[in-house]
Amino acid sequence: MAYVSIESQGRLARGRRAEILRSPSPHLKHFLTARDLDIDDVDELCQVADEFEAAPGPTQKFTGRTVALLFFQSSTRTRLGFEAAAVALGAHAMGMEDMSASSRSNARVRESLEDCAAVVSRLCDSIVVRHHEVGAAARMATMSMVPVINAGDGWNEHPTQALIDIFAMRRGLGTIRGKSIAFGGDPRGRVVRSLIQLLRFEAPREIVFCPPPRFDIPVDLLNAITENQIAYRIIPDIACALKDCDAITMAPYDMSEIGEPGSSSFVSPHETPEHYVITAEKIERTRSNALIYHPLPRFDEVDPSCDLLPNAMYFEQVRLSKFMRMAVLERTLSAS
Amino acid sequence: MAYVSIESQGRLARGRRAEILRSPSPHLKHFLTARDLDIDDVDELCQVADEFEAAPGPTQKFTGRTVALLFFQSSTRTRLGFEAAAVALGAHAMGMEDMSASSRSNARVRESLEDCAAVVSRLCDSIVVRHHEVGAAARMATMSMVPVINAGDGWNEHPTQALIDIFAMRRGLGTIRGKSIAFGGDPRGRVVRSLIQLLRFEAPREIVFCPPPRFDIPVDLLNAITENQIAYRIIPDIACALKDCDAITMAPYDMSEIGEPGSSSFVSPHETPEHYVITAEKIERTRSNALIYHPLPRFDEVDPSCDLLPNAMYFEQVRLSKFMRMAVLERTLSAS
Amino acid sequence: MAYVSIESQGRLARGRRAEILRSPSPHLKHFLTARDLDIDDVDELCQVADEFEAAPGPTQKFTGRTVALLFFQSSTRTRLGFEAAAVALGAHAMGMEDMSASSRSNARVRESLEDCAAVVSRLCDSIVVRHHEVGAAARMATMSMVPVINAGDGWNEHPTQALIDIFAMRRGLGTIRGKSIAFGGDPRGRVVRSLIQLLRFEAPREIVFCPPPRFDIPVDLLNAITENQIAYRIIPDIACALKDCDAITMAPYDMSEIGEPGSSSFVSPHETPEHYVITAEKIERTRSNALIYHPLPRFDEVDPSCDLLPNAMYFEQVRLSKFMRMAVLERTLSAS
């Protein structure tokens, strides 16, 4: 996890890509990329999330502490999930659902991300940011006085979603060790990039990609897999994954909207080719026990006919997300 | 009041109009339509609202509990009113003021209402939704794990506003029994439909419509009135209502915007023909004691010259609304 | 500070510019204009802000009390600053980040500001409003049941920002008495108008304007200065201010966006002519000790190269703003 000490922030020039200093986890502050999390971080966060789930009710541990939720792109579960997590910790979530319109960083005034961070971080104890630009959260971290959590920066990363996915897969599978984990849909997404980084600690037997032919798997993903000596293969039909794999994490067929600003009129394509779609009929036909995960929203790549099958883990994944977000916020607010 | 048990939700097919199961009020969960409220529900909710008004200050009864306010259409009083009610109960309101832009159910990603409900209901304890489509709240109820409150679904219903109106009319009139209740303005609105349903318990002497000639009174409204053996008549001039009636509940002259999505550029007509407009001069001329109610916003059908007259109940109605919304949330959060 | 008693509100006609009654500060309610603040108000608010900064943590003094934040124009620090201040007082901030789209005062329904105030003030304990029209907050005050705080009304005033600026200048300079205070950038802004009013109590040695040649200094500002027997002069280059003045409060070169509605597509010009720009190089060359203030957002009139110099007070000003906003809210909520 990236660490920028308050002292060092001043020395980082503004307006260029942040050069984030590394630090051991005791000084951990920002959640910018899954690359900087180690196995102890993941284990500890999963354990704290377990404890939050088992707790009898909300705590008031962080009464009066504030988390600013700054969303330059649309969101349902990430924004409401962090707000629910904050409330369950006794903290307060403030912020904006559409920074690209309602804040001074909008198209009219164009306040820089660095100034926005310098300002907002003097009014809160933690910042959660989603933006369409790669590196947006890291840019904010260079000027922030408080920890910055990357809730999605364009095509780059979404590390807390990856933590949620690992937490939910450990729950569903018992352990990821030795298991075959498939990735369906667009392999270029930010959740995939963060999740591949975290899977290096989990020692799966193999990673199986089922990407639409139009999109290559990004080279950095393949490098991360091979560097960690994980086997991988590519399959042309999701039915193979249903037959062979222990878990499938799905994504929309074409995630091109992920790099679009909030104000863009881009509309995502919704017509997934049939052999990339999971249906109840295919699950039955393949007698699949594969658990199906999805960070959501889905388009049509997982048919609603699956929703009631024991394979469907994607709504349970949302329920579990609250506890992992509580763990992330607890760590962040304890350090700030 | 509509009831859908968690168990039964799964059996309801997604993507079609919900078939809501009925249940006795002990299991009452969703507030989807005024049709399912009985006289005991209304009496009890009015009594609880009375008690909240008399209470010395806010309670902390629901600390840590959350209400998600999901608004796909614009709102001032309903959204802020539910938030104020939540705060007064010690609960927390989260959500979005413009779901049609800021959520993943926006035009770009188009997450379904069912998925939205499945997700959000795993992050909160109650959902309040406004949408331009008839049946939107009922669709969300089919997949929600928590009670759904319909805060307006297109041309269909707005049951909590009707409860507020009944509460405020009982206050102003002492009792509605034996009274003449007029409806001014567009008779096709969602508040009228919900309110007519609740008036069946109140035994008014008659219902008087003063609709603009361009709009027929919906047949289902007239059926509901005659089924409940309430007399009704139609008058051509609001001055007659001022002379003859005990209370007049006003609505804009043309509510066509009610079925428009949040992103539509439709602008409501604001030029109410003179004999559908209430003015201080008309009230004086007719020596009217009629109490004037309005769910608001008004256009020009009630002139601001009336605001300071004892007839004007519409701002007091807003003040009372907070206590009824507290009663609705208290019932909802106690059951969830 | 403007005062409108609840009793008198009814007598004020709706729809025309409010005629605000004056009252001594014991009955102080609204914060509409800096003109109505006296020296005791400013001293007391600064002292309370000092105490809030020194306090060990958030209080729960105003638990269950609510502040409605109604923003018809974009905002980052004012909206989040009032929310942070509310939370630190134990109060709750509700409201909307884009009233011009999400409320019933939007372009489609066009509920009047007066009705909006009449309604919202029955659901909360204080209203903070920003709007593009001169007099918008005063119009809302005519119908509000609770204190209204003007958070910027078009080209007119922004009194709480001026209080923040005075508070931060007293901090940086020790005292403003006898000091030379410069104003850089567009002299037509609302913060300048409010701040000039408050400077009349501070007895600066002189006020120095460095305005772009395209904009005259508004006559009412010059009148306010001369009426209070403060010397002023106009200089053509910000380097002179760096050499001669104790503090410089900067503003963008062209603030024409300040009168634009939230929905306007107007884009502010961002290319400040070189001799109105403060850079680290100029500060070094002039050996300036001048403290640099800015209500922010900045465009390019203060170069980021200044951010780490001891002259830069603008981010510290944001940190201090929270305590002044707490003082304003505390006064407001104690009176309502």
mmCIF file with all atom_site columns, C-alpha atoms in Angstrom, chain B residues 156-261:
data_model
loop_
_atom_site.group_PDB
_atom_site.id
_atom_site.type_symbol
_atom_site.label_atom_id
_atom_site.label_alt_id
_atom_site.label_comp_id
_atom_site.label_asym_id
_atom_site.label_entity_id
_atom_site.label_seq_id
_atom_site.pdbx_PDB_ins_code
_atom_site.Cartn_x
_atom_site.Cartn_y
_atom_site.Cartn_z
_atom_site.occupancy
_atom_site.B_iso_or_equiv
_atom_site.pdbx_formal_charge
_atom_site.auth_seq_id
_atom_site.auth_comp_id
_atom_site.auth_asym_id
_atom_site.auth_atom_id
_atom_site.pdbx_PDB_model_num
ATOM 1   C CA . ASN B 1 156 ? -49.345 5.764  -9.849  1.00 0.00 ? 156 ASN B CA 1
ATOM 2   C CA . GLU B 1 157 ? -49.135 6.459  -6.101  1.00 0.00 ? 157 GLU B CA 1
ATOM 3   C CA . HIS B 1 158 ? -47.437 8.425  -3.317  1.00 0.00 ? 158 HIS B CA 1
ATOM 4   C CA . PRO B 1 159 ? -48.849 6.729  -0.217  1.00 0.00 ? 159 PRO B CA 1
ATOM 5   C CA . THR B 1 160 ? -46.834 8.484  2.502   1.00 0.00 ? 160 THR B CA 1
ATOM 6   C CA . GLN B 1 161 ? -47.878 11.889 1.142   1.00 0.00 ? 161 GLN B CA 1
ATOM 7   C CA . ALA B 1 162 ? -51.504 10.735 1.389   1.00 0.00 ? 162 ALA B CA 1
ATOM 8   C CA . LEU B 1 163 ? -50.919 9.734  5.008   1.00 0.00 ? 163 LEU B CA 1
ATOM 9   C CA . ILE B 1 164 ? -49.528 13.204 5.646   1.00 0.00 ? 164 ILE B CA 1
ATOM 10  C CA . ASP B 1 165 ? -52.592 14.755 4.024   1.00 0.00 ? 165 ASP B CA 1
ATOM 11  C CA . ILE B 1 166 ? -54.993 12.684 6.121   1.00 0.00 ? 166 ILE B CA 1
ATOM 12  C CA . PHE B 1 167 ? -53.015 13.561 9.260   1.00 0.00 ? 167 PHE B CA 1
ATOM 13  C CA . ALA B 1 168 ? -53.102 17.274 8.415   1.00 0.00 ? 168 ALA B CA 1
ATOM 14  C CA . MET B 1 169 ? -56.823 17.236 7.472   1.00 0.00 ? 169 MET B CA 1
ATOM 15  C CA . ARG B 1 170 ? -57.778 15.484 10.704  1.00 0.00 ? 170 ARG B CA 1
ATOM 16  C CA . ARG B 1 171 ? -55.792 18.164 12.515  1.00 0.00 ? 171 ARG B CA 1
ATOM 17  C CA . GLY B 1 172 ? -57.399 21.046 10.697  1.00 0.00 ? 172 GLY B CA 1
ATOM 18  C CA . LEU B 1 173 ? -60.962 19.743 10.589  1.00 0.00 ? 173 LEU B CA 1
ATOM 19  C CA . GLY B 1 174 ? -61.064 17.802 13.862  1.00 0.00 ? 174 GLY B CA 1
ATOM 20  C CA . THR B 1 175 ? -62.524 14.952 11.868  1.00 0.00 ? 175 THR B CA 1
ATOM 21  C CA . ILE B 1 176 ? -63.038 14.327 8.171   1.00 0.00 ? 176 ILE B CA 1
ATOM 22  C CA . ARG B 1 177 ? -66.281 12.452 8.900   1.00 0.00 ? 177 ARG B CA 1
ATOM 23  C CA . GLY B 1 178 ? -69.257 14.260 7.378   1.00 0.00 ? 178 GLY B CA 1
ATOM 24  C CA . LYS B 1 179 ? -67.105 16.890 5.717   1.00 0.00 ? 179 LYS B CA 1
ATOM 25  C CA . SER B 1 180 ? -67.035 18.014 2.115   1.00 0.00 ? 180 SER B CA 1
ATOM 26  C CA . ILE B 1 181 ? -63.557 17.547 0.640   1.00 0.00 ? 181 ILE B CA 1
ATOM 27  C CA . ALA B 1 182 ? -62.635 19.178 -2.675  1.00 0.00 ? 182 ALA B CA 1
ATOM 28  C CA . PHE B 1 183 ? -59.853 18.330 -5.105  1.00 0.00 ? 183 PHE B CA 1
ATOM 29  C CA . GLY B 1 184 ? -58.567 21.181 -7.265  1.00 0.00 ? 184 GLY B CA 1
ATOM 30  C CA . GLY B 1 185 ? -56.216 20.867 -10.223 1.00 0.00 ? 185 GLY B CA 1
ATOM 31  C CA . ASP B 1 186 ? -55.046 17.894 -12.267 1.00 0.00 ? 186 ASP B CA 1
ATOM 32  C CA . PRO B 1 187 ? -56.967 14.833 -11.023 1.00 0.00 ? 187 PRO B CA 1
ATOM 33  C CA . ARG B 1 188 ? -54.480 12.407 -12.555 1.00 0.00 ? 188 ARG B CA 1
ATOM 34  C CA . GLY B 1 189 ? -51.711 12.905 -9.974  1.00 0.00 ? 189 GLY B CA 1
ATOM 35  C CA . ARG B 1 190 ? -50.247 10.204 -7.780  1.00 0.00 ? 190 ARG B CA 1
ATOM 36  C CA . VAL B 1 191 ? -51.100 11.935 -4.512  1.00 0.00 ? 191 VAL B CA 1
ATOM 37  C CA . VAL B 1 192 ? -54.787 12.105 -5.476  1.00 0.00 ? 192 VAL B CA 1
ATOM 38  C CA . ARG B 1 193 ? -54.851 8.387  -6.252  1.00 0.00 ? 193 ARG B CA 1
ATOM 39  C CA . SER B 1 194 ? -53.326 7.486  -2.881  1.00 0.00 ? 194 SER B CA 1
ATOM 40  C CA . LEU B 1 195 ? -55.438 9.998  -0.996  1.00 0.00 ? 195 LEU B CA 1
ATOM 41  C CA . ILE B 1 196 ? -58.743 8.814  -2.452  1.00 0.00 ? 196 ILE B CA 1
ATOM 42  C CA . GLN B 1 197 ? -57.863 5.339  -1.185  1.00 0.00 ? 197 GLN B CA 1
ATOM 43  C CA . LEU B 1 198 ? -57.327 6.604  2.350   1.00 0.00 ? 198 LEU B CA 1
ATOM 44  C CA . LEU B 1 199 ? -60.461 8.769  2.336   1.00 0.00 ? 199 LEU B CA 1
ATOM 45  C CA . ARG B 1 200 ? -62.567 5.596  2.196   1.00 0.00 ? 200 ARG B CA 1
ATOM 46  C CA . PHE B 1 201 ? -61.974 5.176  5.964   1.00 0.00 ? 201 PHE B CA 1
ATOM 47  C CA . GLU B 1 202 ? -62.773 8.759  6.783   1.00 0.00 ? 202 GLU B CA 1
ATOM 48  C CA . ALA B 1 203 ? -66.438 8.859  5.715   1.00 0.00 ? 203 ALA B CA 1
ATOM 49  C CA . PRO B 1 204 ? -66.520 12.338 4.215   1.00 0.00 ? 204 PRO B CA 1
ATOM 50  C CA . ARG B 1 205 ? -69.963 13.638 3.247   1.00 0.00 ? 205 ARG B CA 1
ATOM 51  C CA . GLU B 1 206 ? -68.825 14.109 -0.331  1.00 0.00 ? 206 GLU B CA 1
ATOM 52  C CA . ILE B 1 207 ? -65.857 14.477 -2.620  1.00 0.00 ? 207 ILE B CA 1
ATOM 53  C CA . VAL B 1 208 ? -65.911 17.446 -4.990  1.00 0.00 ? 208 VAL B CA 1
ATOM 54  C CA . PHE B 1 209 ? -63.665 17.588 -8.040  1.00 0.00 ? 209 PHE B CA 1
ATOM 55  C CA . CYS B 1 210 ? -62.739 20.834 -9.752  1.00 0.00 ? 210 CYS B CA 1
ATOM 56  C CA . PRO B 1 211 ? -60.594 19.551 -12.595 1.00 0.00 ? 211 PRO B CA 1
ATOM 57  C CA . PRO B 1 212 ? -59.420 21.473 -15.643 1.00 0.00 ? 212 PRO B CA 1
ATOM 58  C CA . PRO B 1 213 ? -61.639 20.510 -18.597 1.00 0.00 ? 213 PRO B CA 1
ATOM 59  C CA . ARG B 1 214 ? -58.724 19.045 -20.509 1.00 0.00 ? 214 ARG B CA 1
ATOM 60  C CA . PHE B 1 215 ? -58.249 16.121 -18.125 1.00 0.00 ? 215 PHE B CA 1
ATOM 61  C CA . ASP B 1 216 ? -60.807 13.431 -17.270 1.00 0.00 ? 216 ASP B CA 1
ATOM 62  C CA . ILE B 1 217 ? -60.927 12.064 -13.768 1.00 0.00 ? 217 ILE B CA 1
ATOM 63  C CA . PRO B 1 218 ? -59.322 8.614  -13.972 1.00 0.00 ? 218 PRO B CA 1
ATOM 64  C CA . VAL B 1 219 ? -61.909 5.832  -13.947 1.00 0.00 ? 219 VAL B CA 1
ATOM 65  C CA . ASP B 1 220 ? -60.165 3.931  -11.168 1.00 0.00 ? 220 ASP B CA 1
ATOM 66  C CA . LEU B 1 221 ? -60.567 6.941  -8.881  1.00 0.00 ? 221 LEU B CA 1
ATOM 67  C CA . LEU B 1 222 ? -64.287 7.192  -9.558  1.00 0.00 ? 222 LEU B CA 1
ATOM 68  C CA . ASN B 1 223 ? -64.642 3.452  -9.041  1.00 0.00 ? 223 ASN B CA 1
ATOM 69  C CA . ALA B 1 224 ? -62.839 3.631  -5.715  1.00 0.00 ? 224 ALA B CA 1
ATOM 70  C CA . ILE B 1 225 ? -65.161 6.396  -4.592  1.00 0.00 ? 225 ILE B CA 1
ATOM 71  C CA . THR B 1 226 ? -68.395 4.702  -5.648  1.00 0.00 ? 226 THR B CA 1
ATOM 72  C CA . GLU B 1 227 ? -67.289 1.299  -4.321  1.00 0.00 ? 227 GLU B CA 1
ATOM 73  C CA . ASN B 1 228 ? -66.931 2.946  -0.949  1.00 0.00 ? 228 ASN B CA 1
ATOM 74  C CA . GLN B 1 229 ? -70.363 4.602  -1.318  1.00 0.00 ? 229 GLN B CA 1
ATOM 75  C CA . ILE B 1 230 ? -68.995 8.104  -1.111  1.00 0.00 ? 230 ILE B CA 1
ATOM 76  C CA . ALA B 1 231 ? -70.930 10.795 -2.957  1.00 0.00 ? 231 ALA B CA 1
ATOM 77  C CA . TYR B 1 232 ? -69.031 12.870 -5.467  1.00 0.00 ? 232 TYR B CA 1
ATOM 78  C CA . ARG B 1 233 ? -69.672 15.717 -7.862  1.00 0.00 ? 233 ARG B CA 1
ATOM 79  C CA . ILE B 1 234 ? -67.762 17.804 -10.332 1.00 0.00 ? 234 ILE B CA 1
ATOM 80  C CA . ILE B 1 235 ? -67.736 21.606 -10.308 1.00 0.00 ? 235 ILE B CA 1
ATOM 81  C CA . PRO B 1 236 ? -66.388 24.013 -12.915 1.00 0.00 ? 236 PRO B CA 1
ATOM 82  C CA . ASP B 1 237 ? -65.010 26.802 -10.702 1.00 0.00 ? 237 ASP B CA 1
ATOM 83  C CA . ILE B 1 238 ? -62.813 26.695 -7.590  1.00 0.00 ? 238 ILE B CA 1
ATOM 84  C CA . ALA B 1 239 ? -64.898 29.546 -6.091  1.00 0.00 ? 239 ALA B CA 1
ATOM 85  C CA . CYS B 1 240 ? -67.742 27.021 -5.650  1.00 0.00 ? 240 CYS B CA 1
ATOM 86  C CA . ALA B 1 241 ? -65.407 24.831 -3.615  1.00 0.00 ? 241 ALA B CA 1
ATOM 87  C CA . LEU B 1 242 ? -64.379 27.819 -1.512  1.00 0.00 ? 242 LEU B CA 1
ATOM 88  C CA . LYS B 1 243 ? -68.068 28.474 -0.772  1.00 0.00 ? 243 LYS B CA 1
ATOM 89  C CA . ASP B 1 244 ? -69.257 24.897 -0.233  1.00 0.00 ? 244 ASP B CA 1
ATOM 90  C CA . CYS B 1 245 ? -66.423 22.730 1.011   1.00 0.00 ? 245 CYS B CA 1
ATOM 91  C CA . ASP B 1 246 ? -64.668 22.248 4.340   1.00 0.00 ? 246 ASP B CA 1
ATOM 92  C CA . ALA B 1 247 ? -61.273 21.500 2.873   1.00 0.00 ? 247 ALA B CA 1
ATOM 93  C CA . ILE B 1 248 ? -59.710 21.802 -0.550  1.00 0.00 ? 248 ILE B CA 1
ATOM 94  C CA . THR B 1 249 ? -56.632 19.873 -1.505  1.00 0.00 ? 249 THR B CA 1
ATOM 95  C CA . MET B 1 250 ? -54.994 21.595 -4.438  1.00 0.00 ? 250 MET B CA 1
ATOM 96  C CA . ALA B 1 251 ? -52.672 20.340 -7.150  1.00 0.00 ? 251 ALA B CA 1
ATOM 97  C CA . PRO B 1 252 ? -51.078 22.000 -10.155 1.00 0.00 ? 252 PRO B CA 1
ATOM 98  C CA . TYR B 1 253 ? -53.310 22.543 -13.161 1.00 0.00 ? 253 TYR B CA 1
ATOM 99  C CA . ASP B 1 254 ? -51.270 20.174 -15.347 1.00 0.00 ? 254 ASP B CA 1
ATOM 100 C CA . MET B 1 255 ? -49.014 17.574 -13.740 1.00 0.00 ? 255 MET B CA 1
ATOM 101 C CA . SER B 1 256 ? -47.714 16.022 -16.950 1.00 0.00 ? 256 SER B CA 1
ATOM 102 C CA . GLU B 1 257 ? -44.166 16.242 -15.638 1.00 0.00 ? 257 GLU B CA 1
ATOM 103 C CA . ILE B 1 258 ? -44.922 13.503 -13.133 1.00 0.00 ? 258 ILE B CA 1
ATOM 104 C CA . GLY B 1 259 ? -44.219 10.760 -15.647 1.00 0.00 ? 259 GLY B CA 1
ATOM 105 C CA . GLU B 1 260 ? -41.037 12.293 -16.999 1.00 0.00 ? 260 GLU B CA 1
ATOM 106 C CA . PRO B 1 261 ? -37.604 10.889 -16.178 1.00 0.00 ? 261 PRO B CA 1
#
